[in-house]
Short mmCIF file of C-alpha atoms and ligand atoms in Angstrom, two decimals:
data_model
loop_
_atom_site.label_atom_id
_atom_site.label_comp_id
_atom_site.label_asym_id
_atom_site.label_seq_id
_atom_site.Cartn_x
_atom_site.Cartn_y
_atom_site.Cartn_z
CA MET L 15 98.31 69.03 133.78
CA LYS L 16 101.30 67.16 135.12
CA TYR L 17 103.50 68.19 132.18
CA LEU L 18 105.04 71.54 131.37
CA PRO L 19 104.51 72.38 127.69
CA THR L 20 107.46 74.07 125.98
CA ILE L 21 107.21 75.79 122.64
CA GLY L 22 109.76 77.32 120.29
CA LEU L 23 108.60 79.22 117.21
CA GLU L 24 110.17 79.68 113.80
CA VAL L 25 108.61 82.63 112.03
CA HIS L 26 108.99 83.37 108.32
CA ALA L 27 108.14 86.76 106.85
CA GLU L 28 108.37 87.90 103.24
CA LEU L 29 110.37 91.11 103.10
CA ARG L 30 109.08 94.17 101.32
CA THR L 31 111.79 94.96 98.78
CA ASN L 32 111.50 96.16 95.20
CA THR L 33 113.32 93.19 93.78
CA LYS L 34 113.91 89.56 94.70
CA MET L 35 116.70 88.18 96.89
CA PHE L 36 119.21 87.03 94.27
CA CYS L 37 117.99 88.50 90.96
CA GLY L 38 116.49 91.69 89.56
CA CYS L 39 112.94 90.37 89.19
CA GLN L 40 110.16 92.40 90.81
CA ASN L 41 109.05 91.36 94.27
CA ASN L 42 105.34 92.03 93.98
CA PRO L 43 103.04 90.01 96.25
CA ASP L 44 100.01 91.48 94.44
CA GLU L 45 100.97 90.18 91.00
CA LYS L 46 98.02 88.22 89.64
CA GLU L 47 99.53 86.85 86.43
CA PRO L 48 101.37 83.61 87.30
CA ASN L 49 105.10 83.36 86.55
CA LYS L 50 105.34 86.96 85.38
CA ASN L 51 108.20 88.04 87.62
CA THR L 52 110.72 85.36 86.74
CA CYS L 53 114.15 84.91 85.20
CA PRO L 54 116.62 82.03 84.88
CA VAL L 55 118.00 82.78 88.39
CA CYS L 56 114.72 82.54 90.31
CA LEU L 57 113.47 79.70 88.09
CA GLY L 58 116.48 77.72 89.27
CA HIS L 59 118.18 77.13 85.94
CA PRO L 60 121.60 75.49 86.14
CA GLY L 61 124.74 77.57 85.81
CA VAL L 62 123.20 80.96 86.63
CA LEU L 63 124.77 83.30 89.16
CA PRO L 64 122.90 84.86 92.10
CA THR L 65 123.72 88.36 93.37
CA ILE L 66 122.87 89.62 96.87
CA ASN L 67 120.03 92.13 97.34
CA LYS L 68 121.70 94.51 99.77
CA LYS L 69 118.41 96.09 100.77
CA ALA L 70 117.15 92.74 102.08
CA VAL L 71 120.25 92.34 104.25
CA GLU L 72 119.67 95.85 105.60
CA LEU L 73 116.08 95.03 106.52
CA ILE L 74 117.25 92.02 108.54
CA ILE L 75 119.82 94.24 110.30
CA LYS L 76 117.00 96.64 111.18
CA ILE L 77 114.95 93.78 112.57
CA GLY L 78 118.04 92.81 114.57
CA PHE L 79 118.18 96.28 116.12
CA ALA L 80 114.45 96.24 116.83
CA VAL L 81 114.67 92.98 118.81
CA ASP L 82 117.88 94.06 120.50
CA GLY L 83 119.89 91.27 118.93
CA GLU L 84 123.56 91.23 118.11
CA ILE L 85 124.57 91.90 114.51
CA ASN L 86 127.25 89.35 113.71
CA LYS L 87 130.61 90.70 112.58
CA GLN L 88 130.63 88.25 109.70
CA PHE L 89 127.74 86.44 108.07
CA LYS L 90 127.29 84.29 105.00
CA PHE L 91 124.83 82.30 102.93
CA ASP L 92 124.64 78.50 102.84
CA ARG L 93 122.96 75.94 100.65
CA LYS L 94 120.25 73.90 102.32
CA ASN L 95 119.75 70.89 100.10
CA TYR L 96 116.37 69.30 99.69
CA PHE L 97 114.07 68.19 96.92
CA TYR L 98 110.61 69.63 96.46
CA PRO L 99 108.70 70.69 93.32
CA ASP L 100 108.57 74.32 94.49
CA LEU L 101 112.39 74.40 94.58
CA PRO L 102 113.65 73.11 91.23
CA LYS L 103 117.32 73.82 91.81
CA GLY L 104 117.35 71.26 94.62
CA TYR L 105 118.52 73.62 97.34
CA GLN L 106 117.44 76.78 99.09
CA ILE L 107 119.95 79.56 99.74
CA SER L 108 119.69 80.18 103.47
CA GLN L 109 122.01 80.87 106.40
CA PHE L 110 123.32 78.12 108.63
CA ASP L 111 126.07 78.77 111.17
CA LYS L 112 126.62 82.49 110.59
CA PRO L 113 123.25 84.25 110.49
CA ILE L 114 123.00 88.04 110.32
CA VAL L 115 121.49 88.39 113.80
CA LYS L 116 122.24 86.45 116.97
CA GLY L 117 120.04 86.52 120.09
CA GLY L 118 117.62 89.30 120.95
CA SER L 119 114.25 89.25 122.69
CA VAL L 120 110.65 90.40 122.43
CA ASP L 121 108.70 91.66 125.45
CA ILE L 122 105.08 90.51 125.24
CA ALA L 123 103.84 91.78 128.63
CA ASP L 124 101.53 94.40 127.06
CA ARG L 125 99.58 91.67 125.30
CA LEU L 126 99.60 89.05 128.04
CA GLY L 127 98.84 91.34 130.95
CA GLU L 128 101.71 89.73 132.88
CA SER L 129 105.45 90.06 132.45
CA LYS L 130 107.01 87.79 129.87
CA ILE L 131 110.06 88.12 127.68
CA VAL L 132 110.67 85.73 124.79
CA GLU L 133 114.36 85.26 124.06
CA LEU L 134 115.39 84.77 120.45
CA ASN L 135 117.98 82.44 119.05
CA ARG L 136 118.59 84.16 115.72
CA VAL L 137 117.22 86.06 112.75
CA HIS L 138 118.47 85.11 109.31
CA LEU L 139 117.81 85.72 105.63
CA GLU L 140 116.84 83.19 102.97
CA GLU L 141 114.79 82.93 99.78
CA ASP L 142 111.17 81.89 99.54
CA ALA L 143 110.16 78.88 97.47
CA ALA L 144 107.67 79.02 94.59
CA LYS L 145 103.99 78.52 95.28
CA LEU L 146 102.22 75.27 94.50
CA VAL L 147 98.63 75.72 93.39
CA HIS L 148 96.67 72.48 93.62
CA SER L 149 93.97 72.56 90.99
CA GLY L 150 91.48 69.78 90.95
CA SER L 151 92.29 66.35 92.34
CA ASP L 152 95.04 65.37 89.95
CA SER L 153 97.04 68.40 88.94
CA THR L 154 99.29 70.95 90.59
CA LEU L 155 100.50 74.22 89.07
CA ILE L 156 103.60 76.14 90.08
CA ASP L 157 103.75 79.93 90.34
CA PHE L 158 107.29 81.28 90.52
CA ASN L 159 106.37 84.89 91.27
CA ARG L 160 107.08 84.08 94.92
CA GLY L 161 110.18 82.00 94.17
CA GLY L 162 113.30 83.84 95.30
CA VAL L 163 111.50 86.51 97.30
CA PRO L 164 113.59 87.57 100.34
CA LEU L 165 112.40 85.79 103.44
CA MET L 166 113.19 86.46 107.08
CA GLU L 167 113.43 83.52 109.43
CA LEU L 168 113.32 84.32 113.13
CA VAL L 169 113.83 81.52 115.67
CA THR L 170 112.88 81.77 119.34
CA GLU L 171 114.47 79.87 122.20
CA PRO L 172 112.25 77.17 123.69
CA VAL L 173 110.84 79.51 126.34
CA ILE L 174 107.14 79.77 125.46
CA HIS L 175 104.83 77.72 127.64
CA SER L 176 101.30 78.06 126.31
CA ALA L 177 99.32 78.66 123.13
CA LYS L 178 98.28 82.01 124.57
CA GLU L 179 101.90 83.13 124.94
CA ALA L 180 102.70 81.90 121.43
CA VAL L 181 99.84 83.94 119.94
CA ALA L 182 100.83 87.01 121.95
CA PHE L 183 104.39 86.66 120.66
CA ALA L 184 103.30 86.22 117.04
CA LYS L 185 101.03 89.27 117.24
CA GLU L 186 103.69 91.48 118.80
CA LEU L 187 106.29 90.35 116.28
CA GLN L 188 103.88 91.02 113.41
CA LEU L 189 103.32 94.53 114.73
CA ILE L 190 107.06 95.16 115.10
CA LEU L 191 107.65 94.06 111.49
CA ARG L 192 104.88 96.39 110.35
CA TYR L 193 106.23 99.32 112.38
CA LEU L 194 109.61 98.73 110.79
CA GLY L 195 107.97 98.67 107.37
CA VAL L 196 109.98 95.56 106.48
CA SER L 197 107.01 93.29 105.78
CA ASP L 198 103.22 93.47 105.54
CA ALA L 199 103.34 90.26 107.56
CA ASP L 200 99.78 89.28 106.73
CA LEU L 201 99.28 85.66 107.86
CA GLU L 202 96.19 85.10 105.75
CA ARG L 203 98.12 86.13 102.62
CA GLY L 204 101.06 83.88 103.49
CA GLN L 205 103.39 86.82 104.05
CA MET L 206 104.05 85.61 107.58
CA ARG L 207 104.06 81.90 108.44
CA VAL L 208 104.70 80.25 111.76
CA ASP L 209 106.15 76.82 112.58
CA ALA L 210 105.59 75.68 116.16
CA ASN L 211 107.89 73.20 117.94
CA ILE L 212 106.16 71.62 120.91
CA SER L 213 107.24 69.25 123.65
CA LEU L 214 106.06 68.24 127.11
CA SER L 215 108.24 67.51 130.08
CA ALA L 216 107.63 66.10 133.53
CA ASP L 217 111.00 67.26 134.90
CA GLU L 218 113.62 69.93 134.06
CA LYS L 219 114.69 68.17 130.87
CA LEU L 220 113.01 69.19 127.62
CA GLY L 221 110.92 66.44 126.08
CA ILE L 222 110.93 65.14 122.52
CA ARG L 223 109.31 67.68 120.21
CA THR L 224 107.11 67.70 117.18
CA GLU L 225 107.04 70.54 114.71
CA ILE L 226 103.82 71.87 113.16
CA LYS L 227 104.57 73.61 109.88
CA ASN L 228 103.10 76.65 108.18
CA LEU L 229 100.44 77.90 110.56
CA ASN L 230 98.72 80.69 108.67
CA SER L 231 96.40 82.41 111.14
CA PHE L 232 96.48 83.29 114.83
CA ARG L 233 93.55 80.94 115.29
CA ALA L 234 95.53 78.12 113.70
CA ILE L 235 98.54 78.83 115.95
CA GLU L 236 96.37 78.64 119.05
CA GLY L 237 94.33 75.64 117.91
CA ALA L 238 97.31 73.62 116.71
CA ILE L 239 99.39 74.15 119.85
CA ASN L 240 96.53 73.32 122.19
CA TYR L 241 95.68 70.24 120.18
CA GLU L 242 99.28 69.06 120.13
CA ILE L 243 99.70 69.58 123.90
CA GLU L 244 96.63 67.41 124.52
CA ARG L 245 97.73 64.76 122.04
CA GLN L 246 101.24 64.48 123.47
CA ALA L 247 99.89 64.31 127.03
CA GLU L 248 97.72 61.34 126.03
CA VAL L 249 100.67 59.56 124.40
CA LEU L 250 102.84 60.11 127.47
CA ASP L 251 100.04 59.09 129.86
CA SER L 252 99.71 55.80 128.06
CA GLY L 253 103.40 55.15 128.70
CA LYS L 254 104.49 55.58 125.09
CA LYS L 255 107.18 57.84 123.65
CA ILE L 256 106.62 60.89 121.43
CA LYS L 257 107.81 60.33 117.90
CA GLN L 258 109.90 63.28 116.69
CA GLU L 259 108.13 64.29 113.49
CA THR L 260 106.90 67.10 111.30
CA LEU L 261 103.17 67.75 111.33
CA GLY L 262 100.67 69.81 109.42
CA TRP L 263 97.54 71.46 110.80
CA ASP L 264 94.15 70.68 109.33
CA ASP L 265 92.10 73.82 109.88
CA ILE L 266 88.84 72.10 109.06
CA LYS L 267 89.19 68.90 111.04
CA ASN L 268 91.01 70.77 113.82
CA LYS L 269 93.79 68.22 114.20
CA THR L 270 97.45 67.77 113.40
CA ILE L 271 98.48 65.32 110.69
CA SER L 272 101.82 63.61 110.29
CA GLN L 273 103.80 64.76 107.23
CA ARG L 274 107.20 63.17 107.64
CA SER L 275 109.67 62.07 110.26
CA LYS L 276 111.73 65.03 111.40
CA GLU L 277 114.89 65.70 109.46
CA GLU L 278 118.11 66.71 111.21
CA ALA L 279 120.46 69.48 110.14
CA HIS L 280 122.86 66.93 108.63
CA ASP L 281 120.08 65.66 106.35
CA TYR L 282 120.26 68.97 104.51
CA ARG L 283 124.02 68.73 104.05
CA TYR L 284 124.42 72.47 104.49
CA PHE L 285 127.54 73.96 102.92
CA PRO L 286 128.68 77.55 102.21
CA GLU L 287 127.06 78.94 99.07
CA PRO L 288 130.01 78.94 96.64
CA ASP L 289 128.46 81.56 94.32
CA LEU L 290 128.13 84.27 96.97
CA PRO L 291 130.87 86.00 98.97
CA PRO L 292 130.72 86.02 102.77
CA MET L 293 129.72 89.41 104.14
CA ASP L 294 131.12 91.66 106.84
CA GLN L 295 129.08 94.13 108.87
CA SER L 296 131.55 96.84 107.86
CA GLY L 297 129.92 96.72 104.42
CA PHE L 298 126.76 98.23 105.92
CA ASP L 299 126.05 101.59 107.52
CA LEU L 300 124.83 100.29 110.88
CA THR L 301 124.50 103.76 112.42
CA ALA L 302 122.17 104.92 109.65
CA LEU L 303 120.16 101.70 109.81
CA LYS L 304 119.74 102.03 113.56
CA LEU L 305 118.40 105.55 113.08
CA GLU L 306 115.78 104.18 110.70
CA VAL L 307 114.25 102.05 113.45
CA PRO L 308 111.13 103.97 114.56
CA GLU L 309 109.64 104.14 118.02
CA LEU L 310 108.38 100.59 118.55
CA PRO L 311 104.93 99.60 119.85
CA GLN L 312 105.95 98.85 123.42
CA VAL L 313 107.68 102.21 123.89
CA LYS L 314 104.84 104.03 122.17
CA ARG L 315 102.23 102.42 124.45
CA LEU L 316 104.17 103.54 127.49
CA ARG L 317 104.57 107.09 126.21
CA PHE L 318 100.92 107.38 125.16
CA LYS L 319 99.89 106.11 128.60
CA ARG L 320 101.85 108.91 130.23
CA GLN L 321 100.84 111.64 127.78
CA PHE L 322 97.23 110.92 127.00
CA LYS L 323 95.84 109.32 130.15
CA LEU L 324 93.60 107.00 128.16
CA PHE L 325 92.62 103.52 129.30
CA GLU L 326 95.11 100.78 128.57
CA GLU L 327 92.75 99.04 126.12
CA GLN L 328 92.23 102.30 124.25
CA ILE L 329 95.97 102.80 123.88
CA ASN L 330 96.43 99.22 122.74
CA ILE L 331 93.85 99.79 120.01
CA ILE L 332 95.52 102.96 118.71
CA VAL L 333 99.06 101.57 118.78
CA GLU L 334 97.98 98.44 116.84
CA ASP L 335 98.40 100.50 113.65
CA ARG L 336 101.37 102.81 113.29
CA GLN L 337 99.62 105.23 110.92
CA GLU L 338 96.62 105.40 113.21
CA ALA L 339 98.89 106.12 116.18
CA ASN L 340 100.60 108.92 114.27
CA TYR L 341 97.29 110.38 113.17
CA PHE L 342 95.94 110.32 116.70
CA GLU L 343 99.06 111.90 118.13
CA GLU L 344 99.00 114.65 115.52
CA ALA L 345 95.32 115.35 116.20
CA VAL L 346 96.00 115.64 119.94
CA SER L 347 98.78 118.12 119.23
CA GLU L 348 96.31 120.24 117.23
CA LEU L 349 93.93 120.68 120.17
CA GLU L 350 93.77 124.19 121.62
CA ALA L 351 96.83 124.65 123.76
CA ASP L 352 95.45 126.89 126.48
CA ALA L 353 92.68 124.57 127.68
CA SER L 354 92.67 123.23 131.25
CA GLU L 355 94.03 119.77 131.89
CA GLU L 356 90.52 118.50 132.51
CA ALA L 357 89.16 119.95 129.27
CA THR L 358 92.09 118.53 127.32
CA GLY L 359 91.48 115.12 128.90
CA LYS L 360 87.86 115.21 127.79
CA LYS L 361 88.81 116.27 124.29
CA ILE L 362 91.34 113.45 124.01
CA GLN L 363 88.59 111.01 124.99
CA LEU L 364 86.37 112.58 122.33
CA LEU L 365 89.15 112.21 119.78
CA PHE L 366 89.55 108.56 120.68
CA ASN L 367 85.82 107.86 120.46
CA TYR L 368 85.40 109.57 117.10
CA LEU L 369 88.54 107.94 115.74
CA ASN L 370 87.71 104.44 116.91
CA SER L 371 84.04 104.37 115.97
CA ASP L 372 82.95 106.97 113.43
CA LEU L 373 86.17 107.63 111.53
CA LYS L 374 87.34 104.02 111.37
CA GLY L 375 83.82 102.91 110.47
CA LEU L 376 83.74 105.36 107.60
CA MET L 377 87.23 104.38 106.44
CA LYS L 378 86.29 100.72 106.46
CA GLU L 379 83.10 101.40 104.52
CA ARG L 380 85.00 103.33 101.86
CA ALA L 381 88.14 101.17 101.99
CA LEU L 382 90.34 104.16 102.80
CA GLY L 383 93.67 104.12 104.62
CA PHE L 384 95.13 106.83 106.84
CA ASP L 385 97.51 107.67 103.99
CA VAL L 386 94.68 108.74 101.65
CA ILE L 387 91.91 109.97 103.93
CA LYS L 388 91.06 113.61 103.14
CA ILE L 389 90.37 114.50 106.76
CA THR L 390 93.59 116.01 108.07
CA SER L 391 94.46 115.43 111.71
CA GLU L 392 94.06 119.19 112.20
CA ASN L 393 90.50 119.18 110.87
CA PHE L 394 89.74 116.09 112.93
CA ALA L 395 90.90 117.90 116.06
CA ASP L 396 88.66 120.86 115.13
CA LEU L 397 85.70 118.53 114.98
CA ALA L 398 86.41 117.32 118.52
CA GLU L 399 86.73 120.94 119.68
CA MET L 400 83.34 121.77 118.19
CA VAL L 401 81.65 118.80 119.84
CA PHE L 402 83.32 119.67 123.12
CA LYS L 403 82.06 123.25 122.96
CA ASN L 404 78.55 122.14 122.04
CA GLU L 405 78.77 123.96 118.72
CA ILE L 406 77.50 120.82 117.07
CA ASN L 407 75.88 117.75 118.53
CA SER L 408 77.00 114.18 117.99
CA ARG L 409 74.42 113.53 115.31
CA VAL L 410 75.63 116.43 113.20
CA ALA L 411 79.25 115.46 113.91
CA LYS L 412 78.70 112.13 112.19
CA ASP L 413 77.31 113.74 109.02
CA LEU L 414 80.02 116.34 109.16
CA LEU L 415 82.71 113.69 109.26
CA ALA L 416 81.33 112.12 106.08
CA LYS L 417 81.30 115.52 104.37
CA MET L 418 84.86 116.20 105.49
CA ALA L 419 85.91 112.87 104.00
CA ASP L 420 84.18 113.76 100.72
CA THR L 421 85.68 117.19 100.32
CA GLY L 422 88.69 117.62 102.60
CA VAL L 423 87.16 120.92 103.76
CA ASP L 424 87.55 121.93 107.41
CA PRO L 425 84.52 121.38 109.66
CA ARG L 426 83.89 125.06 110.55
CA THR L 427 83.59 126.05 106.91
CA ILE L 428 81.16 123.21 106.21
CA VAL L 429 79.05 124.11 109.25
CA GLU L 430 78.93 127.77 108.18
CA ASN L 431 78.19 127.04 104.53
CA GLU L 432 75.48 124.50 105.26
CA GLY L 433 74.08 126.06 108.40
CA LEU L 434 74.73 122.98 110.51
CA GLY L 435 75.66 124.77 113.72
CA GLN L 436 73.83 123.86 116.89
CA ILE L 437 70.95 126.22 117.61
CA SER L 438 71.06 127.17 121.27
CA GLY L 439 69.37 130.59 121.28
CA GLU L 440 65.91 130.53 122.92
CA GLU L 441 64.53 133.11 120.50
CA ALA L 442 65.49 130.96 117.55
CA LEU L 443 63.83 127.89 119.06
CA GLN L 444 60.73 129.64 120.39
CA GLU L 445 58.75 129.53 117.19
CA ILE L 446 59.27 125.86 116.55
CA ALA L 447 58.55 124.93 120.15
CA GLY L 448 55.28 126.87 120.00
CA ARG L 449 54.23 125.07 116.84
CA ILE L 450 55.09 121.63 118.28
CA ILE L 451 52.95 122.37 121.35
CA GLU L 452 50.05 123.42 119.15
CA ASN L 453 50.25 120.29 116.97
CA ASN L 454 50.62 117.77 119.80
CA PRO L 455 47.80 118.41 122.26
CA ALA L 456 47.78 114.83 123.55
CA ALA L 457 51.42 115.01 124.61
CA VAL L 458 50.80 118.37 126.25
CA THR L 459 47.92 116.94 128.27
CA ASP L 460 50.06 113.97 129.26
CA TYR L 461 52.84 116.27 130.39
CA LYS L 462 50.47 118.35 132.46
CA LYS L 463 49.24 115.13 134.10
CA GLY L 464 52.84 114.55 135.17
CA LYS L 465 54.07 112.17 132.47
CA LEU L 466 57.70 113.11 132.04
CA ASN L 467 58.12 111.01 128.87
CA ALA L 468 55.85 113.46 127.14
CA LEU L 469 58.47 116.18 127.53
CA GLN L 470 61.08 113.99 125.89
CA PHE L 471 58.61 113.31 123.09
CA LEU L 472 58.19 117.03 122.43
CA VAL L 473 61.94 117.63 122.46
CA GLY L 474 62.34 114.75 120.00
CA LYS L 475 59.74 116.27 117.68
CA ALA L 476 61.56 119.58 117.72
CA MET L 477 64.92 117.91 117.12
CA ALA L 478 63.53 116.04 114.13
CA GLU L 479 62.24 119.26 112.63
CA LEU L 480 65.61 120.94 113.26
CA LYS L 481 67.42 117.99 111.63
CA GLY L 482 69.33 117.35 114.84
CA ARG L 483 70.69 120.86 115.14
CA GLY L 484 68.71 121.98 118.19
CA ASN L 485 70.41 122.07 121.56
CA PRO L 486 68.44 119.41 123.47
CA GLY L 487 69.12 120.99 126.87
CA VAL L 488 67.86 124.40 125.83
CA LEU L 489 64.81 122.87 124.13
CA LYS L 490 63.92 120.95 127.27
CA SER L 491 63.92 124.01 129.52
CA LEU L 492 62.12 126.01 126.87
CA PHE L 493 59.24 123.50 126.75
CA GLU L 494 59.11 123.44 130.56
CA LYS L 495 58.82 127.22 130.60
CA LEU L 496 56.17 127.37 127.87
CA LEU L 497 54.03 124.69 129.49
CA LYS L 498 54.13 126.09 133.03
P1 ADP A 581 115.79 72.68 113.64
O1 ADP A 581 117.18 72.76 113.16
O2 ADP A 581 115.22 71.34 113.59
O3 ADP A 581 114.89 73.71 113.07
P2 ADP A 581 116.38 74.14 116.05
O4 ADP A 581 117.32 73.65 117.10
O5 ADP A 581 116.86 75.23 115.16
O6 ADP A 581 115.87 72.92 115.21
O7 ADP A 581 115.08 74.61 116.78
C1 ADP A 581 113.98 74.99 116.10
C2 ADP A 581 112.96 75.48 117.09
O8 ADP A 581 112.55 74.45 117.97
C3 ADP A 581 113.46 76.59 117.98
O9 ADP A 581 112.45 77.58 118.09
C4 ADP A 581 113.67 75.92 119.31
O10 ADP A 581 113.45 76.83 120.37
C5 ADP A 581 112.62 74.86 119.30
N1 ADP A 581 112.93 73.69 120.12
C6 ADP A 581 114.07 72.98 120.14
N2 ADP A 581 113.96 71.94 121.00
C7 ADP A 581 112.71 71.99 121.52
C8 ADP A 581 111.98 71.18 122.46
N3 ADP A 581 112.50 70.11 123.02
N4 ADP A 581 110.73 71.56 122.76
C9 ADP A 581 110.16 72.63 122.20
N5 ADP A 581 110.80 73.42 121.31
C10 ADP A 581 112.06 73.11 120.97
MG1 MG A 582 114.12 74.91 111.60
ZN1 ZN A 583 114.37 86.35 88.83
#
């Protein structure tokens, strides 16, 4: 392509606070009953007075620390005036020239596989609008449960150059918000929404941009940006100019649709919110807030890489969920300390495999989270130890895991109580092996004729009778000995 695409993103995320931004109503994204959590303030009645939710400001400050931004000395709220049915008071309380956070950046190299840092312009705090529910072809309902919920807006510099980079950025930001515990940031549930500004240029100057509003899945972000790059290239190729406008994305038709010509800042006639005092950073305990920022995904990936010697993709999978990463790390720390480096390496691989397939499969099936699963990380580590030492085989391990999830009992106790241990003693296996030989003369003849599959068949028969508890290696050599 002869044009360089440039993209700047504006990301909104609903903050996880107990109450709304400017009133005492509950902030509950799971509330099913429409308009339950409302009061005159968040319904936009005239003459009411908003009060600032300090917790929401603190969450934005934490986000500021996480993205290495600067916390402004002074910040304030402003009125952004516009008319829309989901905003009956005719303005949104937002922040204009003095946001809480200035600058910052997000490193997305781990996701892209090449170095890339996305610089940020700002992070500010505002209130969410109510939710319009279109029912049927001729009526629209309004649910104010969401109206007045604290909303983060984060704005990047125009430094992103492809849909792939935009998606990588959105995913990393979502993960950072989740690590911080400031937002569930679920795109499909509307808790995180992305606007993409896109322009093409043939020289150093930025081109005229369009803005696609409210992208609500990673697929939509990617599809909309790629579509818009193509569309703008065609317009420019035909010698025409790009019209600066606001677009929507049609997920079904896979195309952007014009919504309105782009408004400028002066269209909103921003002015300082007269009902709220300006704030000063001295009103917040920045040191304490900084301490509340946990180890973030990028740092954790790097540390795990050094400590656990797993493959990069394996680490990326674990770190994608903070609770999972903690669980894994705890389980590793419960492994026997005196093992050789090689043995520990193998056990860590076992832990990863059982976590990523069996345990996560079981948790998905039963809709369990790491916060409620009855299998402690210590018991999980014991399971890996037992598999490593051949005390149980992988088939038994799977059943055992399910039993551990049912009862919370440690694996050794379950194995002892239910006699699930691997049987490796030749004496113990002798009787069964003899019986299998007696009952399967055809296989025995085949084996004696040199058909090696027949041996596997006999081992399989024995394993079935032992409900998977036999040691396959010992069984194999036992059959060889008996049939010599
Ligand atoms: P607005 O006030 O219209 O929201 P901003 O200047 O705040 O505009 O920018 C909004 C977003 O658009 C930012 O992410 C910014 O990086 C991006 N942006 C600005 N100009 C361009 C451009 N020419 N091409 C692509 N993105 C742009
Ligand atoms: Mg904007
Ligand atoms: Zn309210």
